[in-house]
Short mmCIF file of C-alpha atoms in Angstrom, two decimals:
data_model
loop_
_atom_site.label_atom_id
_atom_site.label_comp_id
_atom_site.label_asym_id
_atom_site.label_seq_id
_atom_site.Cartn_x
_atom_site.Cartn_y
_atom_site.Cartn_z
CA ALA Q 19 24.44 -29.21 8.58
CA GLN Q 20 23.79 -31.13 11.71
CA SER Q 21 25.04 -34.68 12.13
CA VAL Q 22 25.33 -37.43 14.70
CA ALA Q 23 28.13 -39.98 14.93
CA GLN Q 24 28.15 -43.24 16.80
CA PRO Q 25 31.77 -44.29 16.29
CA GLU Q 26 31.28 -47.90 17.33
CA ASP Q 27 29.14 -50.28 15.28
CA GLN Q 28 29.31 -52.83 18.08
CA VAL Q 29 29.98 -52.85 21.80
CA LYS Q 30 30.41 -56.06 23.75
CA VAL Q 31 30.53 -56.26 27.52
CA ALA Q 32 30.16 -58.96 30.15
CA GLU Q 33 27.08 -59.04 32.34
CA GLY Q 34 27.62 -57.03 35.50
CA ASN Q 35 30.29 -54.82 33.95
CA PRO Q 36 29.74 -51.13 33.19
CA LEU Q 37 28.86 -50.20 29.63
CA THR Q 38 29.35 -47.09 27.53
CA VAL Q 39 27.88 -46.39 24.11
CA LYS Q 40 29.42 -43.33 22.50
CA CYS Q 41 27.76 -40.48 20.63
CA THR Q 42 29.16 -37.24 19.27
CA TYR Q 43 27.27 -34.57 17.40
CA SER Q 44 27.75 -31.56 15.19
CA VAL Q 45 24.89 -29.11 15.58
CA SER Q 46 24.91 -25.35 15.86
CA GLY Q 47 23.69 -23.96 19.12
CA ASN Q 48 22.65 -26.15 22.02
CA PRO Q 49 20.60 -29.05 20.69
CA TYR Q 50 18.32 -31.41 22.47
CA LEU Q 51 19.89 -34.88 22.73
CA PHE Q 52 18.15 -38.23 22.92
CA TRP Q 53 18.86 -41.92 23.29
CA TYR Q 54 16.56 -44.61 21.97
CA VAL Q 55 16.80 -48.40 22.07
CA GLN Q 56 15.50 -50.82 19.45
CA TYR Q 57 14.88 -54.49 20.09
CA PRO Q 58 14.56 -56.94 17.16
CA ASN Q 59 11.49 -56.32 15.01
CA ARG Q 60 10.37 -53.48 17.24
CA GLY Q 61 10.14 -49.72 17.01
CA LEU Q 62 12.35 -47.34 18.95
CA GLN Q 63 11.87 -46.98 22.69
CA PHE Q 64 12.76 -43.68 24.37
CA LEU Q 65 15.45 -43.99 27.05
CA LEU Q 66 16.37 -40.45 28.05
CA LYS Q 67 16.97 -36.91 26.84
CA TYR Q 68 19.08 -33.89 27.66
CA ILE Q 69 17.38 -30.52 27.64
CA THR Q 70 19.32 -28.34 30.03
CA GLY Q 71 20.78 -28.36 33.50
CA ASP Q 72 22.70 -31.22 35.07
CA ASN Q 73 25.09 -32.83 32.61
CA LEU Q 74 24.24 -36.29 33.90
CA VAL Q 75 20.81 -37.40 32.79
CA LYS Q 76 19.09 -40.43 34.27
CA GLY Q 77 16.67 -42.46 32.19
CA SER Q 78 14.79 -45.73 31.94
CA TYR Q 79 16.09 -49.19 32.90
CA GLY Q 80 19.05 -47.81 34.87
CA PHE Q 81 20.61 -46.00 31.92
CA GLU Q 82 22.17 -42.58 32.19
CA ALA Q 83 23.96 -40.28 29.78
CA GLU Q 84 26.61 -37.65 30.24
CA PHE Q 85 26.46 -34.45 28.22
CA ASN Q 86 29.81 -32.85 27.50
CA LYS Q 87 29.48 -29.53 25.71
CA SER Q 88 33.18 -28.99 25.05
CA GLN Q 89 33.53 -32.41 23.45
CA THR Q 90 30.05 -32.28 21.86
CA SER Q 91 29.37 -35.75 23.20
CA PHE Q 92 26.44 -37.49 24.83
CA HIS Q 93 27.61 -40.95 25.84
CA LEU Q 94 25.15 -43.52 27.17
CA LYS Q 95 26.20 -45.42 30.29
CA LYS Q 96 25.03 -48.06 32.69
CA PRO Q 97 26.92 -49.13 35.81
CA SER Q 98 26.04 -52.83 35.55
CA ALA Q 99 24.96 -54.37 32.26
CA LEU Q 100 22.28 -57.03 31.93
CA VAL Q 101 21.98 -59.64 29.20
CA SER Q 102 18.53 -58.16 28.47
CA ASP Q 103 20.21 -54.84 27.58
CA SER Q 104 21.45 -56.43 24.36
CA ALA Q 105 19.87 -54.35 21.58
CA LEU Q 106 20.48 -51.61 19.04
CA TYR Q 107 21.00 -48.14 20.51
CA PHE Q 108 20.47 -44.88 18.65
CA CYS Q 109 21.59 -41.40 19.58
CA ALA Q 110 19.57 -38.50 18.14
CA VAL Q 111 19.85 -34.71 18.11
CA ARG Q 112 17.36 -31.97 17.40
CA PRO Q 113 17.90 -28.20 17.19
CA ARG Q 114 16.22 -26.20 19.94
CA ASN Q 115 14.37 -24.05 17.44
CA ASN Q 116 13.08 -26.81 15.19
CA ASN Q 117 11.11 -29.75 16.48
CA ASN Q 118 10.83 -31.48 13.13
CA ASP Q 119 14.49 -31.95 12.32
CA MET Q 120 15.54 -34.95 14.38
CA ARG Q 121 18.73 -36.63 13.19
CA PHE Q 122 19.72 -40.13 14.23
CA GLY Q 123 23.08 -41.83 14.36
CA ALA Q 124 23.63 -45.11 12.54
CA GLY Q 125 23.22 -47.11 15.72
CA THR Q 126 25.43 -49.22 17.97
CA ARG Q 127 24.70 -52.87 18.59
CA LEU Q 128 25.25 -53.71 22.24
CA THR Q 129 25.87 -57.33 23.19
CA VAL Q 130 25.99 -58.28 26.85
CA LYS Q 131 27.51 -61.70 27.42
CA PRO Q 132 26.37 -63.86 30.35
CA GLU W 22 4.39 -49.75 25.03
CA THR W 23 3.99 -46.20 23.73
CA GLY W 24 0.40 -46.28 22.55
CA VAL W 25 1.45 -45.50 19.00
CA THR W 26 0.11 -48.12 16.60
CA GLN W 27 0.94 -48.79 12.98
CA SER W 28 -0.63 -50.95 10.31
CA PRO W 29 0.04 -53.18 8.59
CA THR W 30 2.94 -54.92 10.30
CA HIS W 31 4.39 -56.25 7.09
CA LEU W 32 3.75 -55.51 3.44
CA ILE W 33 5.09 -56.87 0.19
CA LYS W 34 4.72 -54.86 -3.00
CA THR W 35 6.20 -54.91 -6.46
CA ARG W 36 8.13 -52.14 -8.14
CA GLY W 37 5.89 -49.39 -9.54
CA GLN W 38 3.00 -50.06 -7.17
CA GLN W 39 1.63 -47.66 -4.59
CA VAL W 40 1.39 -48.23 -0.84
CA THR W 41 -0.39 -46.62 2.11
CA LEU W 42 0.83 -47.03 5.66
CA ARG W 43 -1.18 -45.97 8.70
CA CYS W 44 -0.34 -44.61 12.12
CA SER W 45 -2.43 -43.82 15.18
CA SER W 46 -0.81 -41.39 17.56
CA GLN W 47 -0.55 -41.67 21.31
CA SER W 48 -3.45 -40.18 23.25
CA GLY W 49 -2.94 -36.46 23.79
CA HIS W 50 -0.42 -36.08 20.98
CA ASN W 51 -1.16 -33.87 17.99
CA THR W 52 1.91 -34.31 15.81
CA VAL W 53 3.07 -37.27 13.76
CA SER W 54 6.50 -37.71 12.21
CA TRP W 55 7.44 -40.41 9.72
CA TYR W 56 10.84 -42.02 9.36
CA GLN W 57 12.41 -44.54 6.98
CA GLN W 58 14.87 -46.98 8.49
CA ALA W 59 16.82 -48.94 5.92
CA LEU W 60 18.53 -52.12 7.00
CA GLY W 61 21.57 -51.40 9.16
CA GLN W 62 20.93 -47.66 9.33
CA GLY W 63 19.38 -45.15 11.65
CA PRO W 64 15.95 -43.68 10.96
CA GLN W 65 15.81 -40.95 8.32
CA PHE W 66 13.21 -38.19 8.70
CA ILE W 67 10.61 -38.16 5.92
CA PHE W 68 8.15 -35.50 7.08
CA GLN W 69 6.04 -34.31 9.97
CA TYR W 70 2.34 -33.46 10.17
CA TYR W 71 0.76 -30.99 12.54
CA ARG W 72 -2.79 -29.64 12.34
CA GLU W 73 -3.36 -31.71 9.22
CA GLU W 74 -0.58 -29.98 7.31
CA GLU W 75 2.98 -30.92 6.45
CA ASN W 76 5.28 -29.25 8.94
CA GLY W 77 8.76 -29.99 7.69
CA ARG W 78 10.20 -32.47 5.26
CA GLY W 79 13.43 -34.39 4.92
CA ASN W 80 15.29 -35.26 1.75
CA PHE W 81 12.63 -37.46 0.18
CA PRO W 82 11.03 -37.08 -3.29
CA PRO W 83 7.44 -35.92 -3.81
CA ARG W 84 6.25 -39.49 -4.42
CA PHE W 85 6.38 -39.74 -0.63
CA SER W 86 3.29 -37.95 0.62
CA GLY W 87 1.14 -37.97 3.69
CA LEU W 88 -2.04 -37.00 5.41
CA GLN W 89 -3.10 -36.23 8.92
CA PHE W 90 -6.70 -36.58 10.02
CA PRO W 91 -8.70 -34.59 12.61
CA ASN W 92 -8.12 -37.36 15.16
CA TYR W 93 -4.35 -36.86 14.60
CA SER W 94 -3.86 -40.25 12.96
CA SER W 95 -1.77 -40.19 9.82
CA GLU W 96 -1.04 -41.94 6.56
CA LEU W 97 2.15 -42.25 4.57
CA ASN W 98 1.69 -42.82 0.86
CA VAL W 99 4.45 -43.88 -1.48
CA ASN W 100 3.84 -43.92 -5.23
CA ALA W 101 5.87 -45.63 -7.95
CA LEU W 102 7.65 -47.89 -5.51
CA GLU W 103 11.33 -48.56 -6.08
CA LEU W 104 13.45 -51.41 -4.77
CA ASP W 105 15.30 -48.98 -2.48
CA ASP W 106 12.02 -48.15 -0.74
CA SER W 107 12.30 -51.48 1.06
CA ALA W 108 12.69 -50.51 4.70
CA LEU W 109 11.08 -50.28 8.11
CA TYR W 110 8.77 -47.27 8.22
CA LEU W 111 8.34 -45.75 11.64
CA CYS W 112 5.91 -43.16 12.82
CA ALA W 113 6.37 -41.16 15.98
CA SER W 114 3.88 -38.99 17.81
CA SER W 115 4.55 -35.99 19.99
CA LEU W 116 2.86 -32.92 21.43
CA ALA W 117 3.63 -29.83 19.38
CA GLY W 118 4.05 -26.51 21.07
CA VAL W 119 6.44 -28.00 23.57
CA LEU W 120 9.91 -27.82 22.08
CA THR W 121 11.23 -30.26 24.62
CA ASP W 122 8.63 -32.79 23.52
CA THR W 123 9.73 -36.35 23.09
CA GLN W 124 8.81 -38.41 20.05
CA TYR W 125 7.33 -41.81 20.86
CA PHE W 126 7.59 -44.44 18.18
CA GLY W 127 5.29 -47.12 16.93
CA PRO W 128 6.46 -50.66 16.14
CA GLY W 129 6.89 -49.90 12.45
CA THR W 130 5.74 -51.33 9.14
CA ARG W 131 8.20 -53.51 7.27
CA LEU W 132 7.85 -52.81 3.53
CA THR W 133 9.46 -55.13 1.02
CA VAL W 134 9.52 -54.08 -2.63
CA LEU W 135 10.19 -56.85 -5.12
#
């Protein structure tokens, strides 16, 4: 069975510092990988996805994610955090042959301190 | 904003009642997926609708049912509500036939069951 793990419930960084939100997955084959962000009382906003090709994927709002096949990880990164980046971040995976089986991690709450 | 709309925003029901939630997909999208997000958890896949038929289902009982209409909008119906049904219900639209398609989420409906 496929699964997604976000090992950190919370991540706290100072504004201007780099941030990393971790995600590992267990899915057979080569899945599609996604990051979404959720602000309070809002739905999920798409940030970026990995389909194939370059292991470093660039997305919205200056976020990027690094796909590592050997470690089955897809960590979200940003070189310089903003206070407005504070939100709940979700990693998701989906098998390549099934577009209706998206699995989400439990989420990581990112807090960026001024 | 994604263009995916959901109604109502909030809903309060009592145990045993029935509820209908509505979703309008983003322009050009023909597939709607529904998710349940309990407090402090990631979204859990309920089911997906494509061409007005259910196209995949997660681990939810039959009292969770849905419809998709010719304009691709969708309804989620839950019968015999239980306290554990209290959650944020999210719909996401996408374009089927493109396996790399991204799901875009609406703002959600917050359901409280008393």
